[in-house]
Amino acid sequence: MLQFLSSEGKIVNKKGLPKIAAKELKRIYELMVLSRVFDDIALKLQREGRMLTFASLLGQEASQVASSVVFENDDWFVPTYRDHGVLLARGFPLKGLYLYYAGDERGMEIPKEIQALPPTIPIGSHIPHAVGIAWAQKLQKRKSVCAVYFGEGSTSKGDFHEGINFAGVFKVPCIFICQNNQWAISVPTSRQTASESFVKKAEACGIEGVLVDGNDALAVYKATKDACDKARKGGGPTFIECYTYRLESHTTADDWKRYRSQKEVDSWKRKDPLLRLAKYMKKEKLLSKKEEKEIFDSAQQKVKEEVAEFEATPLPKAEDMFKYIP
Amino acid sequence: MPILNLVEAIRTTLEQEMARDPKIILLGEDVGKNGGVFRVTEGLWQKFGQERVIDTPLAEVGIMGVSIGLAVAGLRPVPEVQFDGFSLPMLDQLYNHAARIKRRSQGKYSCPLVLRVPHGGGIKAYEHHSESLETFFCYIPGLKVLAPSRPYNAKGLLVSALRETSPVIFLEPKKVYRAIKEEVPEEPYALPLCKADLVQEGKDVTIIAWGALQRVVLSAAEDLVDKYSIEIIDLLSLAPLDKETILRSVKKTGRCVIVQEAPKTCGFGSELAAVIQEEAILNLKAPVLRVAGPNTAMPLARLENYYIPDKEKIIVAVEKVMAF
Ligand SMILES: Cc1ncc(C[n+]2csc(CCOP(=O)(O)OP(=O)(O)O)c2C)c(N)n1
């Protein structure tokens, strides 16, 4: 498993350590903080009845943010319902996410400068779309690539196999980012596969697979950057398994205490990706206590503004459901 | 003017449109070097190369799902499913994604693709190779479902489908593929996508059919030519539905027989009957009758002729509405 940072933020492995400019690393950290604050407020809004069912990304910030920052604006994204960190990092408005999870379709509007599909709810059926999008880049001789995000549960679906198999056969510039957060609602990884890792599934399709510590922003960054560079150079797809953990319940409609122990959750809290990166950056003098607070405050402020905008949005009109007839 | 069968009409249309629009690509199982199992795409791989006529892995969900991605990202894919019985796994992709992506992206993306489906029975094929599944497609809001019946209308409808922005299901009647030839103009022409063909005017009874059964209707009408004045509608487009042509006709004749190959229950004919009673009940002189496949699985070749509506069953239905 590719790992550079220990839970204490110490470098445990120098080989291949990515060179990330101080500014870029700070941006990653800021976006991870923003994701966490966004998520925390979403859970609160849901509890107060101001938003509907919501799937928390808590614990998966490094997997989502540190992977998505390596791409360019022309690159494509195909996320799921848990990938708020990906969308935020790409510049998707927070207000849109709050709207969508309050049941407002207008939240799915994608800004002009972003090439992304809206979050998908059905598990795995979006994977072939990403392959088609990546293939279209290749057929049209463009340099862009496509990143698709999904949970380990998706890898049990036929859609995943059919999609990734196409990607291998046609060597398309698609980066498969599997967040193995150990649980698909109440079902553990041992019930998804008898394979020793999810990476094996990619290997069966002739695709390079990389297993990374998904709570280590540096490892996620490195694996994704390499995969992206390779895809851009015509080297074809890569499958990245981010080994991580969902710290919250599956959604606000779920209760994790029904299927996993407090001990297990606590053990993963000690591997928190955000704290880990902060410790590392402080050690390296890339982040001061003061900056840490400023970053947090500014995320709070941003979220507050976006929530205000979300809540000030007038309700959709009944006739909106007839807009955009294909 | 060239005289073409259905296979040739579709093939030459694809060829002309591909030459016109470099965004059109064909993909599916065996569509490339081999020209498809019905040879519809024969010669196109040789002409346009393997980046535009693409042999894919054997994966219907993959073919459909990848096509959606290709379409969203600016191409115009024309996937082929080898036989209609194998299109069922594609329904999830069609229902949840292809038909919704425009709305899901609030207008940012559309999904211009044409799924070609060899449709229906009557060719003594294997099990699962002779189904009529149009109802499944028509039930999906946002899809256009076209059912050409002859070389001429197939060309005109395919040209329109390939210039559409929405996903289109193109049902090709297998039984007609090589059964008839007719004059098909060389130059591309577009037939409107929501327009039924009033094949024959009459006063006593309207018969509605689509696809391969259109020819069976014609032969039934021929047998009855001295007895009744029969009006015949070839739907051509199942979704959207040309209600105007249907209602104008049924309001005039007051009687209607609907002919479909698929099982009767919840078949597309049920929808037609419902529309007619909703909007023309006071003009009806008899109940609307459906001549359809029975509610049992499509049988193997030796029994398929009992299953698929024939001329006799249509005549019985016409006599029944006339005698009501
Ligand atoms: C096709 C499909 N089946 C079932 C569901 C219900 N469902 C929603 S999330 C989920 C578990 C998904 O687990 P995983 O893919 O590992 O992603 P995670 O939620 O852990 O991020 C299930 C079963 C669904 N959304 N789609």
XYZ file of C-alpha atoms and ligand atoms in Angstrom:
676
model
C 0.000 0.000 0.000
C 1.381 3.360 -1.028
C 1.863 5.524 2.043
C 4.075 8.482 2.903
C 2.582 9.812 6.111
C 2.057 8.007 9.382
C -1.015 8.821 11.430
C 1.233 11.209 13.332
C 2.126 13.055 10.165
C 5.671 11.659 9.986
C 7.194 10.691 6.678
C 7.451 6.905 6.712
C 8.622 6.456 3.166
C 10.671 8.818 1.024
C 10.690 6.836 -2.166
C 8.481 8.578 -4.701
C 7.465 11.301 -2.257
C 5.635 13.787 -4.497
C 6.994 17.289 -4.784
C 4.006 19.446 -4.017
C 4.542 23.195 -3.940
C 3.793 24.738 -0.547
C 0.967 26.752 -2.058
C -0.606 23.702 -3.656
C -0.380 21.693 -0.445
C -2.029 24.523 1.414
C -4.793 24.581 -1.165
C -5.345 20.859 -0.653
C -5.534 21.414 3.074
C -7.960 24.322 2.666
C -10.228 22.274 0.428
C -10.170 19.377 2.873
C -11.177 21.739 5.661
C -13.897 23.211 3.468
C -15.210 19.719 2.717
C -15.324 18.886 6.382
C -17.084 22.075 7.364
C -19.505 21.742 4.458
C -20.260 18.202 5.591
C -20.671 19.074 9.236
C -23.116 21.853 8.452
C -25.046 19.610 6.054
C -25.549 17.055 8.827
C -26.779 19.796 11.138
C -29.141 21.231 8.537
C -30.554 17.764 7.969
C -31.124 17.209 11.680
C -32.917 20.531 11.891
C -35.167 19.587 8.996
C -33.660 22.207 6.712
C -32.244 19.591 4.338
C -33.126 16.003 3.378
C -31.148 12.738 3.381
C -27.430 13.368 3.234
C -24.396 11.083 2.847
C -21.428 12.299 4.859
C -17.881 12.156 3.499
C -16.303 12.402 6.950
C -12.986 10.572 6.885
C -12.699 10.506 3.096
C -11.471 14.080 2.561
C -7.977 13.086 1.478
C -9.234 10.472 -0.977
C -11.539 12.979 -2.608
C -9.675 16.266 -2.482
C -6.077 15.166 -2.962
C -7.113 13.122 -5.992
C -9.279 15.701 -7.714
C -6.858 18.631 -7.451
C -4.406 17.050 -9.884
C -6.743 17.471 -12.852
C -7.112 20.392 -15.242
C -10.263 22.355 -15.968
C -10.896 20.516 -19.251
C -10.796 17.151 -17.524
C -14.033 15.394 -16.701
C -15.492 14.165 -13.407
C -18.143 11.583 -12.747
C -18.912 11.570 -9.010
C -21.408 9.850 -6.698
C -23.630 11.067 -3.886
C -20.748 10.986 -1.395
C -18.175 12.880 -3.423
C -18.859 16.425 -2.248
C -15.140 16.895 -1.687
C -14.466 16.202 -5.342
C -17.105 18.634 -6.503
C -16.015 21.365 -4.088
C -12.415 20.977 -5.120
C -13.407 21.341 -8.772
C -15.338 24.545 -8.074
C -18.876 23.226 -7.921
C -20.901 25.691 -5.806
C -21.659 24.521 -2.262
C -25.058 26.106 -2.560
C -25.848 23.715 -5.409
C -24.998 20.713 -3.277
C -27.174 21.917 -0.423
C -30.005 22.533 -2.885
C -29.680 19.083 -4.438
C -29.748 17.375 -1.054
C -32.749 19.469 -0.120
C -34.563 17.940 -3.093
C -34.110 20.757 -5.584
C -33.063 19.727 -9.090
C -31.557 23.109 -9.765
C -28.739 22.032 -7.490
C -27.579 19.765 -10.304
C -26.716 22.691 -12.527
C -23.076 22.413 -13.495
C -21.091 25.618 -13.940
C -19.884 26.334 -17.483
C -16.213 25.899 -16.697
C -16.614 22.458 -15.103
C -16.916 19.239 -17.068
C -18.696 16.952 -14.667
C -21.833 14.892 -14.520
C -24.082 15.606 -11.546
C -23.705 13.202 -8.592
C -25.202 9.799 -9.368
C -27.318 7.820 -6.953
C -27.555 4.408 -8.666
C -24.485 2.421 -7.682
C -22.009 1.708 -10.451
C -24.089 2.529 -13.508
C -22.153 5.781 -13.950
C -18.865 3.960 -14.463
C -19.465 3.135 -18.149
C -20.401 6.794 -18.722
C -16.989 7.863 -17.524
C -15.385 5.314 -19.822
C -17.409 6.667 -22.751
C -16.453 10.233 -21.879
C -12.775 9.287 -21.656
C -13.036 7.380 -24.918
C -14.622 10.408 -26.591
C -11.549 12.466 -25.597
C -9.304 9.920 -27.245
C -11.413 9.569 -30.391
C -11.590 13.348 -30.765
C -7.823 13.624 -30.225
C -8.211 15.755 -27.125
C -5.769 15.723 -24.241
C -8.375 15.661 -21.492
C -8.963 12.700 -19.206
C -11.894 11.536 -17.109
C -11.948 10.610 -13.420
C -14.725 8.476 -12.011
C -15.412 8.043 -8.306
C -17.210 5.136 -6.672
C -17.299 3.057 -3.528
C -16.028 -0.490 -3.194
C -19.641 -1.695 -3.300
C -19.764 -0.650 -6.959
C -17.098 -3.163 -7.847
C -19.588 -5.979 -7.320
C -21.804 -4.635 -10.083
C -21.774 -5.778 -13.672
C -21.710 -2.130 -14.749
C -18.311 -1.747 -13.131
C -16.916 -4.813 -14.868
C -18.350 -3.928 -18.249
C -17.105 -0.372 -17.968
C -13.604 -1.102 -16.770
C -13.263 -3.904 -19.297
C -14.088 -1.472 -22.117
C -11.529 0.931 -20.674
C -8.849 -1.732 -20.833
C -9.689 -2.916 -24.330
C -9.780 0.580 -25.820
C -7.048 1.984 -23.556
C -9.040 5.080 -22.733
C -7.794 7.940 -20.515
C -9.995 7.081 -17.551
C -8.926 7.113 -13.923
C -10.991 4.855 -11.681
C -10.966 6.083 -8.113
C -12.424 3.493 -5.792
C -12.885 4.694 -2.252
C -12.812 1.543 -0.203
C -14.413 2.946 2.925
C -14.891 -0.592 4.274
C -18.674 -0.495 4.390
C -21.457 -0.450 1.817
C -24.207 0.600 4.199
C -24.027 -2.399 6.586
C -22.169 -4.771 4.289
C -18.422 -5.207 4.891
C -15.836 -5.672 2.153
C -15.677 -9.416 2.855
C -19.222 -9.646 1.483
C -18.322 -7.741 -1.671
C -15.440 -9.898 -2.773
C -13.299 -12.908 -1.972
C -10.473 -11.159 -3.812
C -7.631 -10.043 -1.565
C -7.989 -6.461 -2.792
C -10.178 -4.505 -5.152
C -7.115 -3.676 -7.212
C -7.137 -7.305 -8.406
C -10.327 -6.657 -10.288
C -8.596 -4.052 -12.422
C -5.654 -6.340 -13.019
C -8.047 -8.928 -14.428
C -8.921 -6.363 -17.105
C -5.292 -5.674 -17.930
C -5.380 -2.361 -16.100
C -2.743 -1.118 -13.692
C -4.077 -1.041 -10.166
C -2.638 0.970 -7.297
C -3.521 0.496 -3.666
C -3.029 3.660 -1.629
C -3.606 4.792 1.908
C -6.696 6.875 1.254
C -6.203 8.841 4.468
C -2.795 10.024 3.348
C -3.231 13.073 1.128
C 0.322 12.771 -0.204
C -0.164 9.162 -1.295
C -3.498 9.874 -2.915
C -2.027 12.878 -4.700
C 0.950 10.925 -5.969
C -1.073 7.975 -7.265
C -3.603 10.183 -8.997
C -1.004 12.514 -10.480
C 0.892 9.572 -11.951
C -2.317 8.045 -13.306
C -3.380 11.362 -14.803
C 0.005 11.990 -16.448
C 0.021 8.480 -17.818
C -3.505 8.785 -19.215
C -2.692 12.124 -20.822
C 0.297 10.598 -22.539
C -1.851 7.857 -24.050
C -0.888 5.223 -21.482
C -4.498 4.266 -20.778
C -6.507 3.787 -17.617
C -5.490 3.265 -14.000
C -7.498 1.937 -11.092
C -6.739 3.459 -7.700
C -8.066 1.887 -4.535
C -8.097 4.472 -1.771
C -8.099 2.480 1.436
C -10.112 4.646 3.786
C -13.023 4.697 6.175
C -16.438 6.273 6.448
C -16.554 7.696 9.973
C -20.231 8.693 9.887
C -23.315 6.605 9.186
C -23.990 5.696 5.557
C -26.500 8.519 5.293
C -28.562 10.483 7.767
C -31.154 7.690 7.389
C -28.701 5.093 8.702
C -27.265 4.234 12.130
C -23.779 2.711 12.068
C -24.135 1.305 15.573
C -26.331 -1.438 14.120
C -23.443 -3.098 12.289
C -20.032 -1.958 13.568
C -18.298 -1.391 16.860
C -17.304 1.799 18.595
C -13.818 0.351 18.866
C -13.511 -0.011 15.136
C -14.699 3.536 14.498
C -12.362 4.913 17.150
C -9.404 3.118 15.639
C -10.071 4.887 12.368
C -10.563 8.252 14.037
C -6.918 8.011 14.982
C -6.109 7.850 11.278
C -8.037 11.025 10.479
C -6.765 12.323 7.124
C -7.182 15.996 7.951
C -5.351 15.879 11.290
C -2.645 13.794 9.690
C -1.992 16.365 6.974
C -2.114 19.227 9.476
C 0.469 17.534 11.699
C 2.755 16.984 8.747
C 2.410 20.539 7.509
C 3.080 21.953 10.953
C 6.190 19.824 11.294
C 7.359 21.063 7.925
C 6.513 24.649 8.890
C 3.974 24.833 6.096
C 1.137 25.658 8.430
C 1.104 27.775 11.561
C -1.455 27.611 14.356
C -2.678 31.001 13.251
C -3.119 29.918 9.637
C -4.883 26.784 10.756
C -7.452 28.888 12.544
C -7.768 31.328 9.663
C -8.402 28.508 7.211
C -11.055 27.037 9.456
C -12.726 30.408 10.022
C -12.751 31.236 6.372
C -14.312 27.832 5.535
C -16.972 28.518 8.177
C -17.646 31.906 6.658
C -17.878 30.539 3.131
C -20.254 27.775 4.169
C -22.386 30.260 6.072
C -22.744 32.431 2.997
C -23.575 29.500 0.753
C -26.162 28.187 3.221
C -27.750 31.640 3.317
C -27.936 31.641 -0.472
C -29.332 28.133 -0.517
C -32.016 28.998 1.980
C -32.923 32.214 0.196
C -33.557 30.346 -3.046
C -37.253 30.435 -3.893
C -38.945 27.041 -4.281
C -38.962 25.570 -7.772
C -42.106 25.922 -9.856
C -44.262 22.915 -10.673
C -43.714 23.434 -14.383
C -39.956 23.069 -13.893
C -40.390 19.316 -14.171
C -41.172 19.808 -17.855
C -38.079 21.864 -18.486
C -35.282 20.113 -20.331
C -37.362 17.515 -22.132
C -34.714 15.680 -24.165
C -33.974 5.662 -58.319
C -32.254 2.823 -56.405
C -34.406 -0.148 -55.460
C -33.354 -1.306 -52.010
C -34.364 -3.741 -49.321
C -34.515 -2.640 -45.681
C -30.965 -3.742 -44.859
C -29.604 -1.811 -47.821
C -31.692 1.242 -47.053
C -30.407 1.406 -43.483
C -26.837 0.707 -44.519
C -26.717 3.344 -47.240
C -28.328 5.869 -44.912
C -25.726 5.201 -42.232
C -23.030 5.529 -44.851
C -24.314 8.854 -46.169
C -24.869 10.308 -42.728
C -21.462 9.165 -41.491
C -19.870 10.885 -44.455
C -21.811 14.041 -43.612
C -21.216 14.035 -39.854
C -17.819 12.889 -38.528
C -19.284 12.676 -35.022
C -21.344 9.607 -35.912
C -19.728 6.350 -34.796
C -21.152 2.836 -34.855
C -20.456 0.354 -32.100
C -21.642 -3.052 -31.022
C -20.997 -6.760 -31.160
C -19.675 -7.872 -34.567
C -20.686 -4.630 -36.292
C -17.175 -4.003 -37.668
C -15.288 -6.432 -39.815
C -18.232 -8.795 -39.966
C -20.792 -6.091 -40.763
C -23.213 -7.144 -38.011
C -25.047 -10.458 -37.808
C -27.722 -9.099 -40.146
C -25.038 -7.446 -42.310
C -26.629 -4.048 -41.850
C -23.256 -2.372 -41.306
C -21.453 -4.408 -43.958
C -18.617 -2.531 -45.638
C -18.734 0.445 -43.264
C -15.752 -0.715 -41.190
C -13.757 -1.030 -44.386
C -14.874 2.411 -45.498
C -14.713 4.425 -42.258
C -12.102 2.518 -40.277
C -12.062 0.942 -36.843
C -12.337 4.223 -34.945
C -15.784 4.857 -36.407
C -17.160 1.350 -36.770
C -16.194 -0.383 -33.586
C -16.359 -4.015 -32.548
C -16.918 -3.970 -28.806
C -16.669 -6.505 -25.998
C -19.773 -8.607 -25.508
C -21.449 -6.382 -22.949
C -24.864 -4.806 -23.453
C -24.748 -2.594 -20.351
C -21.255 -1.524 -21.336
C -22.283 -0.751 -24.902
C -25.220 1.335 -23.734
C -23.447 3.000 -20.823
C -20.344 3.852 -22.774
C -22.513 5.228 -25.581
C -24.104 7.620 -23.101
C -20.661 8.888 -22.122
C -19.637 9.221 -25.755
C -22.803 11.187 -26.501
C -22.454 13.477 -23.499
C -18.869 14.233 -24.515
C -19.751 15.354 -28.015
C -20.009 12.315 -30.276
C -23.085 10.762 -31.831
C -22.898 7.056 -31.120
C -25.104 4.544 -32.896
C -24.942 1.409 -30.755
C -26.425 -1.810 -32.083
C -27.859 -4.497 -29.876
C -27.568 -7.790 -31.669
C -31.120 -9.007 -30.951
C -33.982 -7.348 -29.112
C -34.066 -10.064 -26.423
C -30.666 -8.858 -25.263
C -31.644 -5.223 -24.926
C -33.227 -5.724 -21.502
C -30.044 -5.076 -19.467
C -29.809 -1.758 -21.296
C -33.084 -0.536 -19.831
C -31.445 0.675 -16.625
C -28.996 2.786 -18.595
C -31.800 4.106 -20.796
C -34.247 4.814 -18.027
C -31.978 6.124 -15.297
C -29.447 7.896 -17.462
C -29.874 8.392 -21.218
C -33.378 9.771 -20.973
C -32.610 11.884 -17.894
C -29.211 13.379 -18.372
C -30.460 16.545 -20.015
C -32.701 17.280 -17.070
C -30.199 16.042 -14.491
C -27.597 18.420 -15.860
C -30.176 21.210 -16.083
C -29.750 21.459 -19.824
C -25.951 21.368 -19.922
C -25.628 17.965 -21.586
C -27.761 16.104 -24.047
C -27.561 12.519 -25.152
C -27.817 12.266 -28.926
C -27.627 8.575 -29.707
C -29.537 6.049 -31.789
C -29.856 2.526 -30.430
C -30.513 0.177 -33.339
C -32.600 -2.824 -32.332
C -33.441 -5.714 -34.673
C -37.042 -6.189 -33.654
C -39.709 -8.881 -33.580
C -40.029 -12.443 -34.785
C -40.963 -14.402 -37.838
C -37.480 -15.405 -38.950
C -37.275 -18.808 -37.251
C -34.405 -17.761 -35.015
C -33.159 -19.141 -31.699
C -34.970 -18.678 -28.432
C -34.756 -15.049 -27.148
C -34.064 -13.777 -30.675
C -37.604 -12.853 -31.678
C -39.011 -10.580 -29.007
C -41.062 -7.407 -29.390
C -40.107 -5.191 -26.493
C -41.283 -1.780 -27.649
C -43.464 -1.317 -24.585
C -40.395 -1.219 -22.334
C -38.848 1.573 -24.367
C -42.083 3.523 -24.780
C -42.559 3.540 -21.030
C -39.418 5.598 -20.552
C -40.164 9.329 -20.608
C -37.640 11.149 -22.732
C -36.893 8.446 -25.288
C -38.036 8.614 -28.885
C -39.088 5.235 -30.241
C -39.266 4.755 -34.001
C -40.665 1.736 -35.795
C -40.072 1.856 -39.544
C -41.906 -0.718 -41.638
C -40.293 -0.398 -45.079
C -37.065 0.706 -46.778
C -38.449 4.130 -47.703
C -39.643 5.177 -44.281
C -36.628 3.569 -42.598
C -34.311 5.878 -44.484
C -36.290 9.005 -43.743
C -36.682 8.171 -40.071
C -33.045 7.206 -39.621
C -31.904 10.468 -41.177
C -34.073 12.366 -38.685
C -32.902 10.203 -35.786
C -29.279 10.905 -36.631
C -29.934 14.640 -36.539
C -31.870 14.593 -33.256
C -30.554 15.775 -29.913
C -32.400 13.194 -27.827
C -31.834 9.461 -27.452
C -33.698 7.434 -30.069
C -34.604 3.749 -30.179
C -34.737 2.542 -33.765
C -36.683 -0.705 -34.101
C -35.758 -2.562 -37.279
C -38.268 -5.272 -38.206
C -36.135 -8.376 -38.777
C -38.815 -10.030 -40.823
C -38.753 -7.134 -43.294
C -34.941 -6.854 -43.539
C -34.776 -8.693 -46.866
C -38.445 -9.366 -47.553
C -39.293 -6.381 -49.741
C -37.570 -3.969 -52.034
C -38.787 -0.567 -53.073
C -37.615 2.676 -54.561
C -35.610 4.732 -52.101
C -34.405 8.167 -53.200
C -30.649 8.504 -53.340
C -30.500 11.876 -51.600
C -31.024 11.874 -47.823
C -34.490 13.040 -46.764
C -35.831 13.487 -43.248
C -39.245 12.227 -42.240
C -40.857 14.024 -39.296
C -40.385 12.180 -36.002
C -43.931 12.439 -34.727
C -45.917 11.688 -37.845
C -47.823 8.510 -38.587
C -48.333 7.438 -42.175
C -51.907 7.259 -43.407
C -51.240 4.323 -45.693
C -54.744 3.892 -47.018
C -57.900 5.917 -46.589
C -61.212 4.293 -45.730
C -64.538 4.946 -44.049
C -65.547 1.862 -42.039
C -62.693 0.895 -39.765
C -59.200 2.071 -38.836
C -56.433 -0.499 -38.483
C -53.312 0.638 -36.670
C -50.027 -1.269 -36.741
C -46.274 -0.662 -36.899
C -43.159 -2.443 -38.003
C -43.386 -5.869 -39.619
C -47.125 -6.278 -39.038
C -47.905 -3.390 -41.333
C -47.542 -5.791 -44.272
C -49.862 -8.315 -42.673
C -52.450 -5.596 -42.220
C -52.186 -4.701 -45.891
C -52.833 -8.258 -46.941
C -55.821 -8.562 -44.586
C -57.229 -5.348 -46.029
C -56.745 -6.690 -49.522
C -58.882 -9.725 -48.689
C -61.603 -7.439 -47.380
C -61.425 -4.916 -50.164
C -64.867 -5.703 -51.582
C -66.520 -5.821 -48.193
C -65.309 -2.841 -46.201
C -63.632 0.473 -46.714
C -60.558 0.186 -44.495
C -58.290 2.967 -43.298
C -54.724 1.934 -42.419
C -52.302 3.803 -40.206
C -48.626 2.919 -39.981
C -47.509 4.529 -36.719
C -43.796 4.869 -37.594
C -43.220 6.771 -34.338
C -44.449 5.171 -31.107
C -42.989 7.902 -28.949
C -43.855 10.634 -29.394
C -47.237 9.495 -30.600
C -49.054 11.171 -33.476
C -52.389 11.384 -31.680
C -53.752 13.766 -34.254
C -53.640 11.294 -37.144
C -55.020 8.484 -34.988
C -57.886 10.482 -33.531
C -58.830 12.120 -36.796
C -59.096 8.676 -38.371
C -60.962 6.955 -35.551
C -63.381 9.858 -35.195
C -64.154 9.413 -38.874
C -64.488 5.601 -39.006
C -65.797 5.046 -35.459
C -64.077 1.650 -35.328
C -60.534 0.657 -34.582
C -58.437 -2.515 -34.595
C -54.917 -2.337 -33.204
C -52.401 -4.960 -34.274
C -49.231 -5.763 -32.342
C -46.827 -8.669 -32.100
C -46.000 -8.272 -28.404
C -48.089 -9.927 -25.667
C -51.425 -8.228 -25.236
C -51.280 -7.168 -21.583
C -49.693 -3.749 -21.168
C -48.590 -3.834 -24.782
C -48.305 -0.583 -26.691
C -51.738 -1.291 -28.167
C -53.224 -0.889 -24.691
C -51.930 2.657 -24.596
C -53.417 3.362 -28.011
C -56.783 1.953 -26.954
C -56.700 4.088 -23.819
C -55.903 7.259 -25.760
C -58.718 6.546 -28.210
C -61.335 5.991 -25.525
C -60.169 9.049 -23.590
C -60.410 11.354 -26.542
C -62.877 9.847 -29.004
C -65.339 7.749 -27.031
C -68.395 9.528 -28.365
C -67.340 8.758 -31.912
C -66.891 5.049 -31.323
C -69.396 2.627 -32.823
C -67.677 -0.462 -31.379
C -65.096 -1.304 -28.722
C -61.493 -0.836 -29.786
C -60.032 -4.304 -30.348
C -56.456 -5.461 -29.964
C -55.036 -8.248 -32.076
C -51.878 -9.220 -30.236
C -49.517 -11.956 -29.209
C -50.916 -14.045 -26.361
C -49.744 -13.518 -22.778
C -47.103 -16.170 -22.889
C -43.433 -16.179 -23.774
C -42.554 -15.981 -27.439
C -42.402 -19.602 -28.600
C -39.625 -21.218 -30.595
C -39.724 -21.308 -34.366
C -42.177 -24.166 -34.823
C -44.915 -22.293 -33.028
C -44.098 -18.708 -33.837
C -46.661 -18.467 -36.617
C -49.410 -19.292 -34.127
C -48.142 -16.528 -31.901
C -47.587 -13.649 -34.287
C -50.899 -12.124 -35.429
C -51.719 -13.206 -38.965
C -54.114 -12.041 -41.637
C -56.915 -14.309 -40.397
C -56.842 -12.945 -36.852
C -56.980 -9.407 -38.178
C -59.940 -10.256 -40.419
C -61.800 -11.813 -37.481
C -61.275 -8.631 -35.469
C -62.466 -6.434 -38.320
C -65.590 -8.570 -38.735
C -66.200 -8.302 -35.012
C -66.073 -4.506 -34.859
C -68.179 -4.277 -38.025
C -70.814 -6.583 -36.552
C -70.922 -4.937 -33.130
C -27.959 -0.006 -7.949
C -28.187 0.398 -6.547
N -28.472 -0.556 -5.626
C -28.686 -0.199 -4.340
C -28.632 1.114 -3.950
C -28.877 1.499 -2.500
N -27.566 1.878 -1.923
C -27.211 3.167 -1.860
S -25.653 3.364 -1.330
C -25.424 1.707 -1.127
C -24.093 1.191 -0.660
C -22.995 1.658 -1.557
O -21.747 1.279 -1.074
P -20.419 1.725 -1.796
O -20.549 1.534 -3.269
O -19.294 1.022 -1.152
O -20.323 3.292 -1.566
P -20.402 4.124 -0.198
O -21.845 4.410 0.069
O -19.749 3.310 0.852
O -19.673 5.384 -0.492
C -26.591 1.015 -1.472
C -26.761 -0.442 -1.394
C -28.346 2.059 -4.961
N -28.268 3.369 -4.687
N -28.102 1.676 -6.227
